[in-house]
């Protein structure tokens, strides 16, 4: 059994994907070819936003968003400590200061109660200017945007949705990628919607942000890429990757159903033995990971291994304990829920072709 079976997916879509790639080889527009625009239109339609802008990867998608929001030195940006490194990395990369927030014990997502406390503490301290929140749809489950948006409004903060793992999820029918001021996703192969290399996208309803991001992704271009009006970067999605994603996106709704069936099967067979992931009323998860909790994680993982079932740990180290963030001066014990999660979570194989192979 494989942790994520990309080969099974390719076999299922091979004829269509091969034909799409061949079309790109025939027209030869490898950078910003017609498939890129076609994909952006399809993505915007699926997510339900005005603008979808593709880029080179999910990390750049976050960086481009923070650039559009003018995040800089002296700014505080709040994000969960229990997440993938990129969420916090991009804040520091822009020269701003990540302010970490504890997790919700039930959903593993950012805890809105702790979020408000950390915002108030930052204001009271008076050293940084609170500017934005990056919430993460961890393991495929959208964060609690109804509550987080209220807090963002109350303190006049921008809200970014990191939907790298959340693409396909929803709250009351509103899709991941449509929350906050700007949302981002990743098309890294192992994500719910992945390509065959690196890729990412940014979603927004805001025309001004969309224009800025389109400029920043091509060297801060003005009328063309040799007229440069600001400092940007080179972060485009390859046409071949867009071609592959068009076929994968067409299949995605069926895959999402399959992922949810796989999660239901896990729930039935495991809920008595482990703490299984719970999806709040009205929420849909895209199940980027199916994550269990066990106080004796090593023993549990060894048992699965014996049965030929691979497991992985996402994530062993919270952001406030990462060496790279030593300079922020956090210590053990400052985020009790997240620290406990880091010690007890482990994930099981999850992909839309589980039945075919397992
Ligand atoms: C994967 C991931 C990213 C970064 O995406 P890349 O395409 O690998 O750069 C950012 N945030 C989260 C939560 C992720 O899981």
Tab-separated table of C-alpha atoms and ligand atoms in Angstrom:
chain	number	residue	atom	x	y	z
A	1	UNK	CA	0.000	0.000	0.000
A	2	UNK	CA	1.244	3.492	-0.819
A	3	UNK	CA	0.848	6.587	1.329
A	4	UNK	CA	-0.320	8.604	-1.704
A	5	UNK	CA	-0.750	6.659	-4.939
A	6	UNK	CA	-0.001	9.128	-7.728
A	7	UNK	CA	0.674	6.301	-10.190
A	8	UNK	CA	-2.897	4.963	-9.838
A	9	UNK	CA	-4.261	8.433	-10.567
A	10	UNK	CA	-2.022	8.809	-13.618
A	11	UNK	CA	-3.114	5.413	-14.964
A	12	UNK	CA	-6.749	6.500	-14.575
A	13	UNK	CA	-6.217	9.802	-16.437
A	14	UNK	CA	-3.298	8.804	-18.701
A	15	UNK	CA	-4.976	9.193	-22.111
A	16	UNK	CA	-6.335	12.662	-21.306
A	17	UNK	CA	-3.191	13.944	-19.593
A	18	UNK	CA	-0.886	12.629	-22.319
A	19	UNK	CA	-3.012	14.339	-24.976
A	20	UNK	CA	-2.947	17.649	-23.047
A	21	UNK	CA	0.843	17.509	-22.688
A	22	UNK	CA	1.208	16.700	-26.392
A	23	UNK	CA	-0.877	19.775	-27.260
A	24	UNK	CA	1.572	21.956	-25.342
A	25	UNK	CA	4.565	20.313	-27.049
A	26	UNK	CA	2.885	21.013	-30.398
A	27	UNK	CA	2.134	24.700	-29.804
A	28	UNK	CA	5.345	25.309	-27.835
A	29	UNK	CA	4.082	28.175	-25.652
A	30	UNK	CA	5.809	26.818	-22.554
A	31	UNK	CA	5.524	30.006	-20.503
A	32	UNK	CA	2.076	31.576	-19.968
A	33	UNK	CA	0.572	29.541	-22.796
A	34	UNK	CA	-3.190	29.307	-23.406
A	35	UNK	CA	-3.609	26.451	-20.876
A	36	UNK	CA	-2.557	28.834	-18.078
A	37	UNK	CA	-5.420	31.252	-18.818
A	38	UNK	CA	-7.842	28.364	-19.306
A	39	UNK	CA	-6.861	26.880	-15.945
A	40	UNK	CA	-7.149	30.225	-14.159
A	41	UNK	CA	-10.701	30.625	-15.472
A	42	UNK	CA	-11.621	27.080	-14.375
A	43	UNK	CA	-10.058	27.553	-10.940
A	44	UNK	CA	-11.911	30.828	-10.359
A	45	UNK	CA	-15.165	29.124	-11.343
A	46	UNK	CA	-14.573	26.110	-9.087
A	47	UNK	CA	-13.571	28.143	-6.046
A	48	UNK	CA	-16.211	30.824	-6.669
A	49	UNK	CA	-13.983	33.912	-6.778
A	50	UNK	CA	-13.398	36.678	-9.307
A	51	UNK	CA	-9.656	36.136	-9.780
A	52	UNK	CA	-7.480	33.008	-9.785
A	53	UNK	CA	-3.822	33.738	-10.517
A	54	UNK	CA	-1.416	30.834	-10.907
A	55	UNK	CA	2.229	30.935	-9.813
A	56	UNK	CA	5.271	28.718	-9.282
A	57	UNK	CA	4.372	27.105	-5.933
A	58	UNK	CA	2.293	27.479	-2.776
A	59	UNK	CA	5.054	29.288	-0.897
A	60	UNK	CA	5.320	31.954	-3.609
A	61	UNK	CA	1.523	32.213	-3.579
A	62	UNK	CA	1.738	33.246	0.088
A	63	UNK	CA	4.682	35.590	-0.535
A	64	UNK	CA	2.877	37.285	-3.453
A	65	UNK	CA	-0.194	37.727	-1.217
A	66	UNK	CA	1.823	39.355	1.552
A	67	UNK	CA	3.477	41.626	-1.045
A	68	UNK	CA	0.041	42.708	-2.290
A	69	UNK	CA	-0.992	43.422	1.316
A	70	UNK	CA	2.216	45.467	1.772
A	71	UNK	CA	3.438	43.407	4.758
A	72	UNK	CA	6.843	44.632	5.874
A	73	UNK	CA	9.367	45.196	8.688
A	74	UNK	CA	7.644	46.120	11.928
A	75	UNK	CA	4.399	44.322	11.083
A	76	UNK	CA	2.981	41.434	13.111
A	77	UNK	CA	1.339	38.609	11.162
A	78	UNK	CA	-0.523	35.986	13.218
A	79	UNK	CA	-0.399	32.338	12.162
A	80	UNK	CA	-0.765	28.900	13.745
A	81	UNK	CA	2.342	27.328	15.265
A	82	UNK	CA	1.133	23.874	14.202
A	83	UNK	CA	1.501	24.078	10.406
A	84	UNK	CA	3.963	23.544	7.567
A	85	UNK	CA	7.016	25.815	7.748
A	86	UNK	CA	6.106	27.876	4.641
A	87	UNK	CA	3.120	29.512	6.388
A	88	UNK	CA	5.439	31.233	8.863
A	89	UNK	CA	8.520	31.425	6.635
A	90	UNK	CA	6.914	33.848	4.169
A	91	UNK	CA	6.104	36.306	6.978
A	92	UNK	CA	9.742	36.448	8.051
A	93	UNK	CA	10.838	36.514	4.396
A	94	UNK	CA	8.939	39.794	3.968
A	95	UNK	CA	10.791	41.159	7.016
A	96	UNK	CA	7.693	41.050	9.217
A	97	UNK	CA	7.362	39.148	12.502
A	98	UNK	CA	5.366	35.931	12.789
A	99	UNK	CA	3.280	35.845	15.957
A	100	UNK	CA	2.305	32.267	16.650
A	101	UNK	CA	-1.102	31.086	17.818
A	102	UNK	CA	-2.145	27.846	19.538
A	103	UNK	CA	-4.360	25.226	17.896
A	104	UNK	CA	-7.930	24.124	18.460
A	105	UNK	CA	-7.818	20.673	20.079
A	106	UNK	CA	-10.781	19.338	18.073
A	107	UNK	CA	-9.969	20.586	14.556
A	108	UNK	CA	-6.140	21.095	14.781
A	109	UNK	CA	-6.701	24.493	13.105
A	110	UNK	CA	-5.851	27.915	14.520
A	111	UNK	CA	-7.716	28.562	17.803
A	112	UNK	CA	-9.712	31.782	17.451
A	113	UNK	CA	-9.797	32.307	21.222
A	114	UNK	CA	-6.006	32.188	21.491
A	115	UNK	CA	-5.752	34.299	18.310
A	116	UNK	CA	-7.606	37.170	19.937
A	117	UNK	CA	-5.450	36.888	23.083
A	118	UNK	CA	-2.224	37.066	21.044
A	119	UNK	CA	-3.506	40.070	19.093
A	120	UNK	CA	-4.364	41.883	22.328
A	121	UNK	CA	-0.967	40.994	23.841
A	122	UNK	CA	0.813	42.317	20.728
A	123	UNK	CA	-1.159	45.574	20.884
A	124	UNK	CA	-0.434	45.911	24.621
A	125	UNK	CA	3.284	45.348	24.067
A	126	UNK	CA	3.305	48.068	21.418
A	127	UNK	CA	6.422	46.940	19.546
A	128	UNK	CA	4.803	45.618	16.368
A	129	UNK	CA	1.904	46.780	14.238
A	130	UNK	CA	-0.711	44.008	13.914
A	131	UNK	CA	-1.431	43.745	10.171
A	132	UNK	CA	-2.684	40.336	9.104
A	133	UNK	CA	-3.698	36.793	9.973
A	134	UNK	CA	-2.732	33.724	7.955
A	135	UNK	CA	-5.120	30.881	8.791
A	136	UNK	CA	-4.386	27.389	7.480
A	137	UNK	CA	-6.829	24.704	6.306
A	138	UNK	CA	-4.792	22.002	8.005
A	139	UNK	CA	-5.070	18.457	6.645
A	140	UNK	CA	-7.884	19.618	4.322
A	141	UNK	CA	-10.326	21.037	6.873
A	142	UNK	CA	-11.154	24.748	6.445
A	143	UNK	CA	-10.278	26.858	9.493
A	144	UNK	CA	-13.118	28.504	11.443
A	145	UNK	CA	-13.465	31.483	9.048
A	146	UNK	CA	-16.779	32.772	10.420
A	147	UNK	CA	-15.059	33.436	13.790
A	148	UNK	CA	-11.642	34.395	12.384
A	149	UNK	CA	-13.169	36.953	9.998
A	150	UNK	CA	-14.991	38.603	12.924
A	151	UNK	CA	-11.680	38.982	14.762
A	152	UNK	CA	-9.956	40.296	11.623
A	153	UNK	CA	-12.725	42.919	11.278
A	154	UNK	CA	-12.627	43.829	14.983
A	155	UNK	CA	-8.868	44.577	14.906
A	156	UNK	CA	-8.751	45.829	11.311
A	157	UNK	CA	-6.459	43.031	10.135
A	158	UNK	CA	-6.183	41.488	6.664
A	159	UNK	CA	-6.983	37.779	6.446
A	160	UNK	CA	-5.112	35.319	4.234
A	161	UNK	CA	-6.357	31.744	3.808
A	162	UNK	CA	-3.527	29.246	3.310
A	163	UNK	CA	-5.514	26.578	1.459
A	164	UNK	CA	-2.430	24.618	0.294
A	165	UNK	CA	-4.014	21.548	1.897
A	166	UNK	CA	-7.592	22.776	1.825
A	167	UNK	CA	-8.457	22.965	-1.885
A	168	UNK	CA	-11.832	21.242	-2.314
A	169	UNK	CA	-13.001	21.785	1.262
A	170	UNK	CA	-15.939	24.045	2.132
A	171	UNK	CA	-18.032	25.653	4.870
A	172	UNK	CA	-21.795	25.695	4.221
A	173	UNK	CA	-21.087	25.275	0.506
A	174	UNK	CA	-18.567	28.142	0.323
A	175	UNK	CA	-15.344	26.707	-1.031
A	176	UNK	CA	-11.832	26.823	0.399
A	177	UNK	CA	-9.913	29.507	-1.495
A	178	UNK	CA	-12.763	31.992	-1.132
A	179	UNK	CA	-12.220	33.029	2.497
A	180	UNK	CA	-10.449	36.155	3.710
A	181	UNK	CA	-8.989	38.943	1.572
A	182	UNK	CA	-6.667	36.654	-0.373
A	183	UNK	CA	-6.363	32.856	-0.401
A	184	UNK	CA	-3.579	30.650	-1.698
A	185	UNK	CA	-3.087	27.028	-2.670
A	186	UNK	CA	-0.315	24.656	-3.714
A	187	UNK	CA	-0.234	22.151	-6.563
A	188	UNK	CA	2.701	20.202	-5.078
A	189	UNK	CA	2.086	16.599	-6.247
A	190	UNK	CA	0.950	15.306	-2.836
A	191	UNK	CA	-1.669	18.039	-2.222
A	192	UNK	CA	-5.373	17.342	-2.879
A	193	UNK	CA	-5.042	18.952	-6.335
A	194	UNK	CA	-1.464	18.361	-7.442
A	195	UNK	CA	0.482	18.708	-10.678
A	196	UNK	CA	3.649	16.887	-11.797
A	197	UNK	CA	6.092	19.383	-10.365
A	198	UNK	CA	5.702	22.604	-8.387
A	199	UNK	CA	2.741	24.922	-8.819
A	200	UNK	CA	0.471	27.264	-6.887
A	201	UNK	CA	-2.375	29.744	-7.139
A	202	UNK	CA	-3.803	32.837	-5.488
A	203	UNK	CA	-7.521	33.620	-5.208
A	204	UNK	CA	-9.184	36.966	-4.541
A	205	UNK	CA	-12.274	39.012	-5.281
A	206	UNK	CA	-10.240	42.221	-4.977
A	207	UNK	CA	-9.297	43.759	-8.371
A	208	UNK	CA	-6.464	45.835	-6.931
A	209	UNK	CA	-4.756	42.854	-5.247
A	210	UNK	CA	-5.200	40.795	-8.427
A	211	UNK	CA	-3.461	43.463	-10.538
A	212	UNK	CA	-0.582	43.781	-8.067
A	213	UNK	CA	-0.081	40.000	-7.862
A	214	UNK	CA	-0.104	39.639	-11.678
A	215	UNK	CA	2.599	42.291	-11.820
A	216	UNK	CA	4.695	40.894	-8.929
A	217	UNK	CA	4.744	37.386	-10.411
A	218	UNK	CA	6.498	38.754	-13.532
A	219	UNK	CA	9.289	40.975	-12.129
A	220	UNK	CA	6.960	43.775	-11.059
A	221	UNK	CA	6.028	44.412	-14.672
A	222	UNK	CA	4.173	47.470	-15.898
A	223	UNK	CA	2.938	47.425	-19.490
A	224	UNK	CA	5.291	44.480	-20.227
A	225	UNK	CA	8.106	42.557	-18.546
A	226	UNK	CA	10.735	45.057	-19.726
A	227	UNK	CA	8.826	47.923	-18.111
A	228	UNK	CA	9.321	47.309	-14.395
A	229	UNK	CA	7.290	49.423	-11.999
A	230	UNK	CA	8.184	47.597	-8.761
A	231	UNK	CA	10.411	44.865	-7.334
A	232	UNK	CA	8.704	41.562	-7.989
A	233	UNK	CA	9.796	38.005	-8.611
A	234	UNK	CA	9.702	35.304	-11.287
A	235	UNK	CA	6.869	33.011	-10.261
A	236	UNK	CA	4.791	31.600	-13.092
A	237	UNK	CA	3.084	28.237	-13.491
A	238	UNK	CA	4.533	26.233	-16.413
A	239	UNK	CA	2.102	25.723	-19.294
A	240	UNK	CA	2.681	21.936	-19.128
A	241	UNK	CA	1.677	21.915	-15.453
A	242	UNK	CA	-1.458	23.953	-16.270
A	243	UNK	CA	-2.324	21.390	-18.983
A	244	UNK	CA	-1.995	18.524	-16.487
A	245	UNK	CA	-4.024	20.433	-13.885
A	246	UNK	CA	-6.883	21.037	-16.346
A	247	UNK	CA	-7.453	17.273	-16.610
A	248	UNK	CA	-6.945	16.741	-12.891
A	249	UNK	CA	-9.368	19.550	-11.990
A	250	UNK	CA	-12.027	18.032	-14.275
A	251	UNK	CA	-11.719	14.767	-12.312
A	252	UNK	CA	-11.378	16.484	-8.931
A	253	UNK	CA	-15.086	16.468	-7.863
A	254	UNK	CA	-15.186	12.661	-8.203
A	255	UNK	CA	-11.856	12.347	-6.394
A	256	UNK	CA	-13.198	14.492	-3.560
A	257	UNK	CA	-16.106	12.073	-3.133
A	258	UNK	CA	-13.650	9.157	-3.092
A	259	UNK	CA	-11.483	10.847	-0.465
A	260	UNK	CA	-14.537	11.365	1.727
A	261	UNK	CA	-15.551	7.708	1.273
A	262	UNK	CA	-12.052	6.623	2.298
A	263	UNK	CA	-12.323	8.844	5.394
A	264	UNK	CA	-15.710	7.313	6.265
A	265	UNK	CA	-14.243	3.818	5.970
A	266	UNK	CA	-11.409	4.787	8.302
A	267	UNK	CA	-13.881	6.282	10.761
A	268	UNK	CA	-15.922	3.069	10.857
A	269	UNK	CA	-12.931	0.800	11.447
A	270	UNK	CA	-10.825	3.046	13.707
A	271	UNK	CA	-13.093	5.253	15.812
A	272	UNK	CA	-13.207	2.805	18.725
A	273	UNK	CA	-9.411	2.505	18.884
A	274	UNK	CA	-8.094	5.998	18.142
A	275	UNK	CA	-9.142	9.600	18.341
A	276	UNK	CA	-10.284	10.066	14.733
A	277	UNK	CA	-10.616	13.437	12.949
A	278	UNK	CA	-14.017	15.098	13.355
A	279	UNK	CA	-15.505	17.419	10.729
A	280	UNK	CA	-17.726	20.174	12.218
A	281	UNK	CA	-21.344	20.538	11.039
A	282	UNK	CA	-21.514	22.286	7.665
A	283	UNK	CA	-17.807	21.711	6.897
A	284	UNK	CA	-16.352	19.501	4.154
A	285	UNK	CA	-12.735	18.358	4.320
A	286	UNK	CA	-10.630	17.607	1.255
A	287	UNK	CA	-8.657	15.141	3.418
A	288	UNK	CA	-5.159	16.206	2.454
A	289	UNK	CA	-4.239	13.964	5.387
A	290	UNK	CA	-6.216	11.519	7.517
A	291	UNK	CA	-4.731	12.161	10.939
A	292	UNK	CA	-5.131	10.155	14.135
A	293	UNK	CA	-4.105	10.943	17.706
A	294	UNK	CA	-2.398	8.447	19.949
A	295	UNK	CA	-0.662	8.932	23.299
A	296	UNK	CA	1.607	6.022	22.297
A	297	UNK	CA	2.276	7.104	18.721
A	298	UNK	CA	5.412	5.026	18.093
A	299	UNK	CA	3.662	1.809	19.115
A	300	UNK	CA	0.615	2.651	16.989
A	301	UNK	CA	2.745	3.451	13.934
A	302	UNK	CA	4.705	0.199	14.371
A	303	UNK	CA	1.432	-1.746	14.455
A	304	UNK	CA	0.269	-0.195	11.167
A	305	UNK	CA	3.678	-0.878	9.634
A	306	UNK	CA	3.387	-4.562	10.537
A	307	UNK	CA	0.112	-4.667	8.579
A	308	UNK	CA	1.869	-3.119	5.584
A	309	UNK	CA	0.222	0.284	6.072
A	310	UNK	CA	2.643	3.239	5.864
A	311	UNK	CA	2.187	6.206	8.211
A	312	UNK	CA	3.722	9.682	8.390
A	313	UNK	CA	3.928	12.394	11.046
A	314	UNK	CA	2.736	15.885	10.111
A	315	UNK	CA	4.144	17.740	12.096
A	316	UNK	CA	6.657	16.778	14.777
A	317	UNK	CA	7.940	20.302	15.391
A	318	UNK	CA	5.787	23.371	15.969
A	319	UNK	CA	6.945	26.624	14.376
A	320	UNK	CA	7.871	28.179	17.729
A	321	UNK	CA	10.298	25.276	18.299
A	322	UNK	CA	11.957	25.457	14.862
A	323	UNK	CA	15.648	26.428	14.945
A	324	UNK	CA	15.028	29.048	12.267
A	325	UNK	CA	12.662	30.867	14.642
A	326	UNK	CA	14.942	30.724	17.720
A	327	UNK	CA	15.371	34.482	17.337
A	328	UNK	CA	11.718	35.023	18.231
A	329	UNK	CA	12.440	33.734	21.753
A	330	UNK	CA	9.516	31.369	22.302
A	331	UNK	CA	9.887	28.510	24.793
A	332	UNK	CA	8.368	25.069	25.374
A	333	UNK	CA	4.999	25.247	27.068
A	334	UNK	CA	3.769	28.438	25.400
A	335	UNK	CA	1.363	26.551	23.071
A	336	UNK	CA	0.063	23.553	25.077
A	337	UNK	CA	-2.477	22.249	22.530
A	338	UNK	CA	-0.168	22.469	19.515
A	339	UNK	CA	2.713	20.935	21.454
A	340	UNK	CA	0.538	17.985	22.440
A	341	UNK	CA	-0.578	17.532	18.814
A	342	UNK	CA	3.047	17.525	17.635
A	343	UNK	CA	3.711	14.671	20.077
A	344	UNK	CA	0.684	12.532	19.252
A	345	UNK	CA	-0.514	12.964	15.631
A	346	UNK	CA	0.189	10.562	12.783
A	347	UNK	CA	-1.382	10.224	9.354
A	348	UNK	CA	-2.598	7.218	7.366
A	349	UNK	CA	-2.547	6.701	3.586
A	350	UNK	CA	-5.113	8.949	1.875
A	351	UNK	CA	-5.783	9.308	-1.842
A	352	UNK	CA	-8.803	8.955	-4.172
A	353	UNK	CA	-7.804	5.524	-5.509
A	354	UNK	CA	-7.708	3.591	-2.218
A	355	UNK	CA	-10.330	0.991	-3.247
A	356	UNK	CA	-8.588	0.095	-6.465
A	357	UNK	CA	-5.364	-0.841	-4.714
A	358	UNK	CA	-5.861	-1.670	-1.039
B	1	LIG	C1	2.534	22.662	1.037
B	1	LIG	C2	2.195	23.829	1.862
B	1	LIG	C3	2.657	25.114	1.547
B	1	LIG	C4	3.670	25.388	0.471
B	1	LIG	O1	3.379	24.900	-0.782
B	1	LIG	P1	4.575	24.605	-1.825
B	1	LIG	O2	3.877	24.439	-3.130
B	1	LIG	O3	5.246	23.349	-1.369
B	1	LIG	O4	5.494	25.761	-1.813
B	1	LIG	C5	2.215	26.176	2.315
B	1	LIG	N1	1.380	25.990	3.354
B	1	LIG	C6	0.935	24.764	3.708
B	1	LIG	C7	-0.001	24.642	4.858
B	1	LIG	C8	1.339	23.639	2.982
B	1	LIG	O5	0.895	22.436	3.341
